[in-house]
mmCIF file of C-alpha atoms in Angstrom:
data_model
loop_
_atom_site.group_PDB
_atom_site.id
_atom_site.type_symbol
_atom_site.label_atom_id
_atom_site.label_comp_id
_atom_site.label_asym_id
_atom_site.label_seq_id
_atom_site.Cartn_x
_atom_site.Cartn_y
_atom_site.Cartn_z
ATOM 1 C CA UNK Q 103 0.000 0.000 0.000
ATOM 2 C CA UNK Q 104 1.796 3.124 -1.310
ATOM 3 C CA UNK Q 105 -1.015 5.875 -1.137
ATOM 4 C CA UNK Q 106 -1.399 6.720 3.094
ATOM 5 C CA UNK Q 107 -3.364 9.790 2.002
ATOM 6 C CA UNK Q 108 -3.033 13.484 1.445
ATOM 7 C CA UNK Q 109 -3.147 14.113 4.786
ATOM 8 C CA UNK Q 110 -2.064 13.112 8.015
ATOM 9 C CA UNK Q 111 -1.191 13.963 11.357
ATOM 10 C CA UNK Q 112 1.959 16.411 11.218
ATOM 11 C CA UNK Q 113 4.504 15.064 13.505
ATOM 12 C CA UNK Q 114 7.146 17.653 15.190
ATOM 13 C CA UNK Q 115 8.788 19.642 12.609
ATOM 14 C CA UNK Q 116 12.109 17.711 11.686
ATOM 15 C CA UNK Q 117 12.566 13.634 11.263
ATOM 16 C CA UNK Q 118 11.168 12.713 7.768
ATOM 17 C CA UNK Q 119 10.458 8.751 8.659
ATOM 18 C CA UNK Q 120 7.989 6.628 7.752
ATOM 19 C CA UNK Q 121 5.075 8.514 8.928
ATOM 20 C CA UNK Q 122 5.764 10.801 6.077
ATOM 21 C CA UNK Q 123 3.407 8.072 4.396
ATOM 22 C CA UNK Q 124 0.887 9.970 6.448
ATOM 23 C CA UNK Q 125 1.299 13.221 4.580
ATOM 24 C CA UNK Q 126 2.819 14.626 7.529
ATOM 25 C CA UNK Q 127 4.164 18.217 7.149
ATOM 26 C CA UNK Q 128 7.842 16.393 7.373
ATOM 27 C CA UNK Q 129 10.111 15.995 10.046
ATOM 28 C CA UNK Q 130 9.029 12.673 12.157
ATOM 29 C CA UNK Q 131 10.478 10.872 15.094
ATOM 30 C CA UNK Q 132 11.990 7.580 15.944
ATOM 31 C CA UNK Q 133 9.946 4.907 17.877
ATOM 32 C CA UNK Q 134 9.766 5.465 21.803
ATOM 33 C CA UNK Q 135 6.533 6.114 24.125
ATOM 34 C CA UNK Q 136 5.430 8.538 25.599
ATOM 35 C CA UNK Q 137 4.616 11.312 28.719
ATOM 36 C CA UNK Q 138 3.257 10.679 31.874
ATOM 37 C CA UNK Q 139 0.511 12.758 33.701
ATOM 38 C CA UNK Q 140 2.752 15.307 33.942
ATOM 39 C CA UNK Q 141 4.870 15.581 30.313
ATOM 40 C CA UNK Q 142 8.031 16.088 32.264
ATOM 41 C CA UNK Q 143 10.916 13.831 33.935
ATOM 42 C CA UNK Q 144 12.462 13.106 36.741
ATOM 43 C CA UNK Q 145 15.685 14.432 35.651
ATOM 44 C CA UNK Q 146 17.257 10.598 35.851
ATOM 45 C CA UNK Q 147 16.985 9.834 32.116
ATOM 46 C CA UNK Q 148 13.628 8.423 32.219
ATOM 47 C CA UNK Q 149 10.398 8.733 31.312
ATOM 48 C CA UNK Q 150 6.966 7.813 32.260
ATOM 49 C CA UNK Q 151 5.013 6.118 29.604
ATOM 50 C CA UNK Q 152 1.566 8.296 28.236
ATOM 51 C CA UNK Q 153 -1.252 6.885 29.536
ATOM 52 C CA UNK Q 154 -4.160 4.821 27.289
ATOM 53 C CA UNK Q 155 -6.255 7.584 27.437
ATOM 54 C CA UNK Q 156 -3.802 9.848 26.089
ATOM 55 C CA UNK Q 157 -2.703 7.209 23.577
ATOM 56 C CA UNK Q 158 -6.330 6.975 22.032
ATOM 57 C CA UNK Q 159 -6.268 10.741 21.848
ATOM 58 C CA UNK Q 160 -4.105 9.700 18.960
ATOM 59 C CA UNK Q 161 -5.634 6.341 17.788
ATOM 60 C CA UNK Q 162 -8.987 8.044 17.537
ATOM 61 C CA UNK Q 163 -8.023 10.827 15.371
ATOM 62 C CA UNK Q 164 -6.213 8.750 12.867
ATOM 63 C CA UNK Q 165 -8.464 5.881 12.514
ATOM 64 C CA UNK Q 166 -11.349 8.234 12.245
ATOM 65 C CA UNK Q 167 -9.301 10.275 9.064
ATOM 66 C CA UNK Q 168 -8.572 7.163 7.642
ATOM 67 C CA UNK Q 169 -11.766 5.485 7.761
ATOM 68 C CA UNK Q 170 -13.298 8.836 6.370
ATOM 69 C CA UNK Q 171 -11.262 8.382 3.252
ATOM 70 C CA UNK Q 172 -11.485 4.721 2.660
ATOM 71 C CA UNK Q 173 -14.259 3.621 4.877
ATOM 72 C CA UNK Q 174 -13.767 0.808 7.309
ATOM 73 C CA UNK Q 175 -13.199 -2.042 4.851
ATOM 74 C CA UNK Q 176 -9.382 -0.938 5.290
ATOM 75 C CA UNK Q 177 -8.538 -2.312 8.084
ATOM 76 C CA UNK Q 178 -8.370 -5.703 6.211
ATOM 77 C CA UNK Q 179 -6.460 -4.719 3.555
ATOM 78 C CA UNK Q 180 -2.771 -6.514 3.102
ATOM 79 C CA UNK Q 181 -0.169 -3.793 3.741
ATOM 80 C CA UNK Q 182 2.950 -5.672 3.216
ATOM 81 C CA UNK Q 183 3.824 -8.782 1.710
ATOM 82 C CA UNK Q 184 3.912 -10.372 4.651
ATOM 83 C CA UNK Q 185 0.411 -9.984 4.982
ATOM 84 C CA UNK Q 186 0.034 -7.313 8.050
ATOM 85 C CA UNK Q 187 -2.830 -5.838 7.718
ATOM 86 C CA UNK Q 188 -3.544 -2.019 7.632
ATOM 87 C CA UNK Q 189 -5.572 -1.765 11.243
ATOM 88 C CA UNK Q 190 -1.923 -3.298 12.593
ATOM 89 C CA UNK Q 191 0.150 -1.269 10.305
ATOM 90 C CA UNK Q 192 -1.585 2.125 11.167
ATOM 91 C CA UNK Q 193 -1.291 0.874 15.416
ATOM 92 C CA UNK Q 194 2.555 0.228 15.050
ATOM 93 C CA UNK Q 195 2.907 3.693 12.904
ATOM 94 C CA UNK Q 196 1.412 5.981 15.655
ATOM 95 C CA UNK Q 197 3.342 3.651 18.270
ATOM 96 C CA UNK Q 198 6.637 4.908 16.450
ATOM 97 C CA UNK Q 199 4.909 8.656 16.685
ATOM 98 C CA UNK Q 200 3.889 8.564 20.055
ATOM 99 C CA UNK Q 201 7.114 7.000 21.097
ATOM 100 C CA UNK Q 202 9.462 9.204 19.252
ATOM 101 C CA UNK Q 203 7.613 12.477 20.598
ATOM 102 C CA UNK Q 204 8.461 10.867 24.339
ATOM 103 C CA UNK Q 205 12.142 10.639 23.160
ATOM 104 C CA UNK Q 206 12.002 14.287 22.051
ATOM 105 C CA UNK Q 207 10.994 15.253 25.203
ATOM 106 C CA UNK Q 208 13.556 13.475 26.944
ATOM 107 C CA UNK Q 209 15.995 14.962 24.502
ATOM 108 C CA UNK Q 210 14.703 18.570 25.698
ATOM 109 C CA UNK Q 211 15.185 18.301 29.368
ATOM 110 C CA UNK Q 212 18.517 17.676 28.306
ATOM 111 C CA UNK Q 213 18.629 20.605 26.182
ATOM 112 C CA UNK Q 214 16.725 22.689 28.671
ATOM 113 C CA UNK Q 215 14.322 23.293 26.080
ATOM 114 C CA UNK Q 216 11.219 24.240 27.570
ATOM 115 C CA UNK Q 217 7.726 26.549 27.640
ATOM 116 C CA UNK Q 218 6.833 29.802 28.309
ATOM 117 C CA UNK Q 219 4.099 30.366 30.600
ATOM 118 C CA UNK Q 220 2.405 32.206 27.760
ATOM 119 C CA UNK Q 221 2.798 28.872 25.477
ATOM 120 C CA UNK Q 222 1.777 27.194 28.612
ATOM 121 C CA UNK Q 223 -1.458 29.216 28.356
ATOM 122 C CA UNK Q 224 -2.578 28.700 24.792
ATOM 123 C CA UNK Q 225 -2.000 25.098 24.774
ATOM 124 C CA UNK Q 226 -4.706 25.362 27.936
ATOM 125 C CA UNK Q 227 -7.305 27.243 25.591
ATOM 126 C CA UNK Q 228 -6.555 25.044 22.717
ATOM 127 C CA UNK Q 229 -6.388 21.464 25.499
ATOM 128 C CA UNK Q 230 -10.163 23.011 26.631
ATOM 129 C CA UNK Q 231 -11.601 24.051 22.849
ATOM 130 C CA UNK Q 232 -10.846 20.176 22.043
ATOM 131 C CA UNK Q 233 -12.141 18.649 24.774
ATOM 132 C CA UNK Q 234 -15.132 20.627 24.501
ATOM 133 C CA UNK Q 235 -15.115 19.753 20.613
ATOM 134 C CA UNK Q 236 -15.397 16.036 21.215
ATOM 135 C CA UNK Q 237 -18.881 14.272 21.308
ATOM 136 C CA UNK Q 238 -20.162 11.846 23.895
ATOM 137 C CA UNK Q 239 -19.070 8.887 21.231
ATOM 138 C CA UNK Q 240 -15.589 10.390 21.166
ATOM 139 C CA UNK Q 241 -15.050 10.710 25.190
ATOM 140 C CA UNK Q 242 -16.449 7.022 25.339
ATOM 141 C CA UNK Q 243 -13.847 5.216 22.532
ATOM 142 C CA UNK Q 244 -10.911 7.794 23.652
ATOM 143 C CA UNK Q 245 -11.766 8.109 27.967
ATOM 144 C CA UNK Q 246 -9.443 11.070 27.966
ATOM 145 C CA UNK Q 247 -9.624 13.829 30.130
ATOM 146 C CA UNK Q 248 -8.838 17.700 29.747
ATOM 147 C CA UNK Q 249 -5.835 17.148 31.360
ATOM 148 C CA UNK Q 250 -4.562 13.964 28.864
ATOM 149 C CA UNK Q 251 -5.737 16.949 26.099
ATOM 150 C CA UNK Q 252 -3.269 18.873 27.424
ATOM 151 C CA UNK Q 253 -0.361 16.456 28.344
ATOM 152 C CA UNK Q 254 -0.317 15.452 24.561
ATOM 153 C CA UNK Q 255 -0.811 19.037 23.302
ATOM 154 C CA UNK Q 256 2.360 20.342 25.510
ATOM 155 C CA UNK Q 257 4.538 17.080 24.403
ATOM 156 C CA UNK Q 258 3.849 17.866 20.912
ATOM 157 C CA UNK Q 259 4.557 21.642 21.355
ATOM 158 C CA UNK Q 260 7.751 20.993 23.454
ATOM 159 C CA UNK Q 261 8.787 18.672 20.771
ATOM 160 C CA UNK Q 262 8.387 20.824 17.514
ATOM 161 C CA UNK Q 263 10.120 23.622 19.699
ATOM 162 C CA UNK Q 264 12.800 21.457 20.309
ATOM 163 C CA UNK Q 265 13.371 21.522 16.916
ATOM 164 C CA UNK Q 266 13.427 24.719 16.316
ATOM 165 C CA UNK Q 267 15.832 25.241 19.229
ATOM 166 C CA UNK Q 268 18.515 22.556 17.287
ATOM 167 C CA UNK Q 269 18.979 24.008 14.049
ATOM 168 C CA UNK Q 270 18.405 27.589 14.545
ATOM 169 C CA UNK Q 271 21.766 28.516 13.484
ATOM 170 C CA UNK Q 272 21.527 25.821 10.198
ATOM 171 C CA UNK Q 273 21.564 28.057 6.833
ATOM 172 C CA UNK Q 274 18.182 27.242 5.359
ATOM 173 C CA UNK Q 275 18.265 29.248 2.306
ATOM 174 C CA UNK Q 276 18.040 27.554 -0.863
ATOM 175 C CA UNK Q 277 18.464 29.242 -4.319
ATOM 176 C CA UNK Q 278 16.116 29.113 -6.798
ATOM 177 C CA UNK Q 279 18.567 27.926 -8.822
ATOM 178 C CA UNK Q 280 19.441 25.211 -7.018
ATOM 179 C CA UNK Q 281 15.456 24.237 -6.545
ATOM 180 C CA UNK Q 282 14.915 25.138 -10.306
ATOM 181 C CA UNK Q 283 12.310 22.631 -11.925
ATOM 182 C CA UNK Q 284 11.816 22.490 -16.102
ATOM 183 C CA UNK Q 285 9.668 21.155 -17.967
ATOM 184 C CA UNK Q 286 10.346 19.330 -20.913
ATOM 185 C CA UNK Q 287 10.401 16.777 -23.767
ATOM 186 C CA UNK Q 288 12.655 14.324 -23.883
ATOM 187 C CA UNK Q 289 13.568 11.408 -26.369
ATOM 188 C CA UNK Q 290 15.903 8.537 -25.734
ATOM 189 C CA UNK Q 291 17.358 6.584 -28.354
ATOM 190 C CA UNK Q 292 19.393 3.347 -28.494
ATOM 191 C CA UNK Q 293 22.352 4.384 -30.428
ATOM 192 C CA UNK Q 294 24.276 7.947 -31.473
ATOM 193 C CA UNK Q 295 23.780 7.797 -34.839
ATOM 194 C CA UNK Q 296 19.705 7.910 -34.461
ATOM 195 C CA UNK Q 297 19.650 10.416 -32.110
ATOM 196 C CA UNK Q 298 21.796 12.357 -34.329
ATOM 197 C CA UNK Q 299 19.663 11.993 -37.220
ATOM 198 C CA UNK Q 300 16.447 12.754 -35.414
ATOM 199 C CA UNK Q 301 18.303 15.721 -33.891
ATOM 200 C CA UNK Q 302 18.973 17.689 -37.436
ATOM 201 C CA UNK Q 303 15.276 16.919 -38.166
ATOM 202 C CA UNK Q 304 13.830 18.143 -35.297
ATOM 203 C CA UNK Q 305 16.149 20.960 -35.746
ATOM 204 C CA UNK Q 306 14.817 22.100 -39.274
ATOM 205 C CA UNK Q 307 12.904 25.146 -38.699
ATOM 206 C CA UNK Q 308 9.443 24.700 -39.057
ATOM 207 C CA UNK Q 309 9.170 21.751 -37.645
ATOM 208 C CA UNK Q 310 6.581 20.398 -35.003
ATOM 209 C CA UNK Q 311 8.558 19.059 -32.419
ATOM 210 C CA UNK Q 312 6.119 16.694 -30.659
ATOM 211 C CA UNK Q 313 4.871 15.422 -34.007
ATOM 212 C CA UNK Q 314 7.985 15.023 -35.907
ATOM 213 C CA UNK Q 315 9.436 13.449 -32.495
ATOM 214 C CA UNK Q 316 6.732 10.851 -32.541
ATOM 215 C CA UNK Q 317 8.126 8.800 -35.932
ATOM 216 C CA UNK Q 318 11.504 8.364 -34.121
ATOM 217 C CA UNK Q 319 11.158 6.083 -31.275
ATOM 218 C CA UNK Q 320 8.403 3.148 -30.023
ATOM 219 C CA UNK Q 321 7.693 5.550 -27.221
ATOM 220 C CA UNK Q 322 7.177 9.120 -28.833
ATOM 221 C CA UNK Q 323 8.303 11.914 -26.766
ATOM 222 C CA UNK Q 324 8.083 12.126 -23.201
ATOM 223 C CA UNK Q 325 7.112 15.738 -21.340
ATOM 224 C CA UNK Q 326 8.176 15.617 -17.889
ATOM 225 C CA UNK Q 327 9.058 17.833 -14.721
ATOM 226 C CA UNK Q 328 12.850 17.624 -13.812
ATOM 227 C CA UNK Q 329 14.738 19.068 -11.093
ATOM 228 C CA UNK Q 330 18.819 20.257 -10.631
ATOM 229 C CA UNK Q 331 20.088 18.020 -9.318
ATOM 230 C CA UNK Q 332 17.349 14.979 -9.623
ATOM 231 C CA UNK Q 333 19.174 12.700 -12.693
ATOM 232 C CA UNK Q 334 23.313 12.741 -13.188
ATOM 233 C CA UNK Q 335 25.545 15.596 -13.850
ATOM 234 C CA UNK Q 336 25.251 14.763 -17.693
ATOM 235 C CA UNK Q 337 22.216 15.590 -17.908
ATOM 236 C CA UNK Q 338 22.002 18.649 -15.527
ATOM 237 C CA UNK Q 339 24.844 20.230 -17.819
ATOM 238 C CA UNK Q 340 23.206 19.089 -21.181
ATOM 239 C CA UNK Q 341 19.620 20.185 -19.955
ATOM 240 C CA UNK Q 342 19.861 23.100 -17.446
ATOM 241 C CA UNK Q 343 21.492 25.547 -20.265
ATOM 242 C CA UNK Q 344 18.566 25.185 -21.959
ATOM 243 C CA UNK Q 345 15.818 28.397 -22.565
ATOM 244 C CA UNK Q 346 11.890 28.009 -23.720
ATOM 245 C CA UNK Q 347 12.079 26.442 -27.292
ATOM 246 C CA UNK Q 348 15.768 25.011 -27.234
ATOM 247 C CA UNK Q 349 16.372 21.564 -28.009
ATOM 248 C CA UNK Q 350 19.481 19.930 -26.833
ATOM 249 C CA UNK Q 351 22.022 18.637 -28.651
ATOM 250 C CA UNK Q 352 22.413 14.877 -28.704
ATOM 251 C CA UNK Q 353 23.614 13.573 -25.484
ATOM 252 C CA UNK Q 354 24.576 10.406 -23.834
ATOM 253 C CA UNK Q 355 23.395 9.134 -20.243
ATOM 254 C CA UNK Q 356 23.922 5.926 -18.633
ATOM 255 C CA UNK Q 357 24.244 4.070 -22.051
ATOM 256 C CA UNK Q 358 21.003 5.769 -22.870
ATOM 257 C CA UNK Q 359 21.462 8.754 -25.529
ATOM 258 C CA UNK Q 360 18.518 11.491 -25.120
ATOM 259 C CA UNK Q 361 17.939 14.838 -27.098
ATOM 260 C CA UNK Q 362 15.849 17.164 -25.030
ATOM 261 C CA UNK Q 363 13.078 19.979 -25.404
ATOM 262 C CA UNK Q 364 12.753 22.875 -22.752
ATOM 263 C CA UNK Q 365 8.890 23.672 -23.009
ATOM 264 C CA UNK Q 366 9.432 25.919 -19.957
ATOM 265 C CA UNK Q 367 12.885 26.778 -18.235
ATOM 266 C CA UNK Q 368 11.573 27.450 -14.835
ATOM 267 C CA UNK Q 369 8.203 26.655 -13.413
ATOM 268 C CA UNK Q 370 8.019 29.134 -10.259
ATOM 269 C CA UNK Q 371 5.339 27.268 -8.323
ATOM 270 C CA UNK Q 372 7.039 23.812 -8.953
ATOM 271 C CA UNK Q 373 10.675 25.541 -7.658
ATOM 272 C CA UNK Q 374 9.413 27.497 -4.666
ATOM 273 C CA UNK Q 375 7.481 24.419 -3.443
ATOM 274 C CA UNK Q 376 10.560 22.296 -4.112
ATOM 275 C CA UNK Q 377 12.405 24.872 -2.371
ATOM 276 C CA UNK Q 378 10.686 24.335 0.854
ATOM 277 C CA UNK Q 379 11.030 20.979 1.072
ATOM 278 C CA UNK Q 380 14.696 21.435 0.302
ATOM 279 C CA UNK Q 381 14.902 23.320 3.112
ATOM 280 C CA UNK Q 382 12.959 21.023 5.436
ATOM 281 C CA UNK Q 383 15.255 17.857 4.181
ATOM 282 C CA UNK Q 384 18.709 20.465 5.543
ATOM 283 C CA UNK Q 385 16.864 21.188 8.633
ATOM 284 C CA UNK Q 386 15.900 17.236 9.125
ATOM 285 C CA UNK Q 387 19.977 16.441 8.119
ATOM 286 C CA UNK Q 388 20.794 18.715 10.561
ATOM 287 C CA UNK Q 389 18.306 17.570 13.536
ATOM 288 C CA UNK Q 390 19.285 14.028 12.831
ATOM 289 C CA UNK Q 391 22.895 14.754 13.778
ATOM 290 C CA UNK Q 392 21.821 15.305 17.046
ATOM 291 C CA UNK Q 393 18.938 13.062 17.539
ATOM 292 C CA UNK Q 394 20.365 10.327 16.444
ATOM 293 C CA UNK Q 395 23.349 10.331 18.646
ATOM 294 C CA UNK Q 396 21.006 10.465 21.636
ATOM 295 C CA UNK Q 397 18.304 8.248 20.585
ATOM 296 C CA UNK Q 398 21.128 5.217 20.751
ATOM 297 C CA UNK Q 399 22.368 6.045 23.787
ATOM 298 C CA UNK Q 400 19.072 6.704 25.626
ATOM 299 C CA UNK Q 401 16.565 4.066 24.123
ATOM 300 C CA UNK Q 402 12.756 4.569 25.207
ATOM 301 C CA UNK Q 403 10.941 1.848 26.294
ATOM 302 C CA UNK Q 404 7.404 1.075 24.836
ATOM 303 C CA UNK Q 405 4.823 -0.015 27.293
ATOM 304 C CA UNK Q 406 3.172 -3.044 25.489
ATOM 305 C CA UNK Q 407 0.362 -2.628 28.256
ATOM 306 C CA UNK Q 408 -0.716 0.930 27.427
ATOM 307 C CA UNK Q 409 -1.204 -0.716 23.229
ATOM 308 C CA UNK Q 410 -2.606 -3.923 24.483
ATOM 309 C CA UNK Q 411 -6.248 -4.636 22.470
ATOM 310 C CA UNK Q 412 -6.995 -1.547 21.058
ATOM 311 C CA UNK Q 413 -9.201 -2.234 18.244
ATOM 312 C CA UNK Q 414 -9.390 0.476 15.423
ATOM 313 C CA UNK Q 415 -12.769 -1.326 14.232
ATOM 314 C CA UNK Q 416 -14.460 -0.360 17.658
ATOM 315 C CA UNK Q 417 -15.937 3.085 18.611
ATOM 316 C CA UNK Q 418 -17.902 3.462 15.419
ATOM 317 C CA UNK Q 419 -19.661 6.537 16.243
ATOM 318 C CA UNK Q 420 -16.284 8.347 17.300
ATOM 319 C CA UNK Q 421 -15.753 11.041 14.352
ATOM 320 C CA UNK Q 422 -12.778 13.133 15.565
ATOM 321 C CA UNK Q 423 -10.212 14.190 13.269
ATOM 322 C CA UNK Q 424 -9.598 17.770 14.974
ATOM 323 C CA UNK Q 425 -6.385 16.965 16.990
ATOM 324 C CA UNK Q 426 -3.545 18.387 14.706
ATOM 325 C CA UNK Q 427 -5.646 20.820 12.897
ATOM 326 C CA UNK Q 428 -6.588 22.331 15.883
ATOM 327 C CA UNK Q 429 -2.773 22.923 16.632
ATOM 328 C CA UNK Q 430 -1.903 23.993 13.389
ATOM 329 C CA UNK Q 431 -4.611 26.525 13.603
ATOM 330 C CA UNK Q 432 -4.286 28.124 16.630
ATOM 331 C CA UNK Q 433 -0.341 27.299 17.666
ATOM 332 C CA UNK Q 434 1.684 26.730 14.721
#
């Protein structure tokens, strides 16, 4: 199963991992547990596991998004070949998220990372607006409290600020031409001499590109985004000097030999949004020097009891999906 959906729950801003699959913002965790009552340690290197309630805060709003999209015949569905099935995929996923938000906040007492009383305060309002938000059905499949609202809401916070905190001094400016995406059309061929014959045709002036390219190869010509910096050098040098209308000249490429269109040299949208997550990936590189270190030396443990028989096919008339977007909407 390749398509997780368009969106998912954002985990804290750095660690792309496999919840990416979830359409995350970016920037995931690595597999731990979670908070206790109070989202804060003892100052001996460990951790209280997050309660069930505040577990199924989670659960709820990702089973609820997911049925919503596919209805609840997914839960059967084969994720892997070795026949785990989605309801157990989706359970171990927000394990790993849950988890690897309790390691970030282990990873902040160390870095004395913490809140402001102000933060402190809006997380509050925002804990109360979503308790208040949930209906009877909800409070009955999740049994959180306002207070387990509010545990998870400050771990999350504490953990995206955390971020922040680690790579404020990385450089995350990227050039637009370094995030520059084309589009073109592109032919391959099998040998030189073809592609050099269909390159002085294609070259006559006059000529229809896209139709005269079509009598040269079994697959016609290809239009296609490409990115600096997303095939080899080769091609970067033979395609990236190219301006609206130029063709390239003949070119070889990992035994393949390819004569090129530009149809537009720089799509803005395409480049600033590829900028972005350009920057994200340097800002995840850069997290993941430090994270990584500590995540090996301080392992998390997972409290099998806290996961133990929670059923994603239960609590039909639980509808939630508000957790994150709350967050985004009134914190981030």
């Amino acid at each position: 199963m390749t398509d997780k959906r368009e969106r998912g729950f954002r985990a804290p801003e750095v660690f792309v991992s496999r919840l990416a699959a979830f359409g995350v913002a970016a920037f995931l965790t690595v597999g731990l547990t979670s908070c206790g009552t109070s989202a804060s340690n003892s100052g001996s290197g460990e951790i209280s596991s997050y309660t069930r309630p505040q577990v199924m805060l989670i659960v709820a709003n990702e089973r609820n998004r997911y049925r919503d999209v596919y209805t609840d015949q997914i839960w059967q569905v084969e994720a892997d070949e070795e026949g785990t099935t989605f309801e157990e995929y989706l359970l171990g996923e927000i394990q790993n998220f849950v988890g690897q938000v309790q390691q970030m906040n282990l990873l902040a007492d160390e870095q004395g990372v913490t809140l402001t009383s102000q933060e402190r305060e809006k997380l509050r309002t925002l804990a109360d607006g979503y308790y208040e938000s949930l209906s009877q059905e909800d409070l009955d499949y999740i049994g959180a409290d306002e207070e387990d609202v509010y545990v998870m809401y400050e771990a999350y916070c504490r953990a995206n600020k955390l971020v922040d905190a680690l790579t404020a001094d990385v450089d995350l400016e990227i050039s637009d031409s370094e995030a520059r995406i084309m589009t073109v059309q592109e032919l391959t061929f099998s040998d030189e001499s073809t592609a050099h014959n269909a390159y002085l045709q294609l070259t006559t002036e006059g000529v229809d590109f896209a139709a005269m390219a079509a009598g040269f190869t079994e697959d016609g010509v290809t239009e296609i985004l490409v990115g600096r910096g997303e095939r080899s050098k080769v091609y970067d040098d033979a395609v990236f000097v190219l301006e609206d209308g130029q063709i390239s000249a003949p070119f070889s490429d990992g035994g393949v030999w390819y004569v090129v269109r530009c149809v537009n040299d720089y799509e803005e949208e395409k480049t600033q949004e590829r900028k972005e997550r350009l920057s994200l990936q340097r800002k995840n590189q850069a997290f993941h020097r430090i994270y990584d270190a500590f995540a090996a030396e301080n392992p998390v443990q997972i409290d099998e009891s806290v996961w133990e028989n929670i059923s994603l096919k239960e609590g039909e008339e639980s509808s939630t999906t508000a957790f994150f977007e709350m967050y985004q909407e009134q914190i981030d």
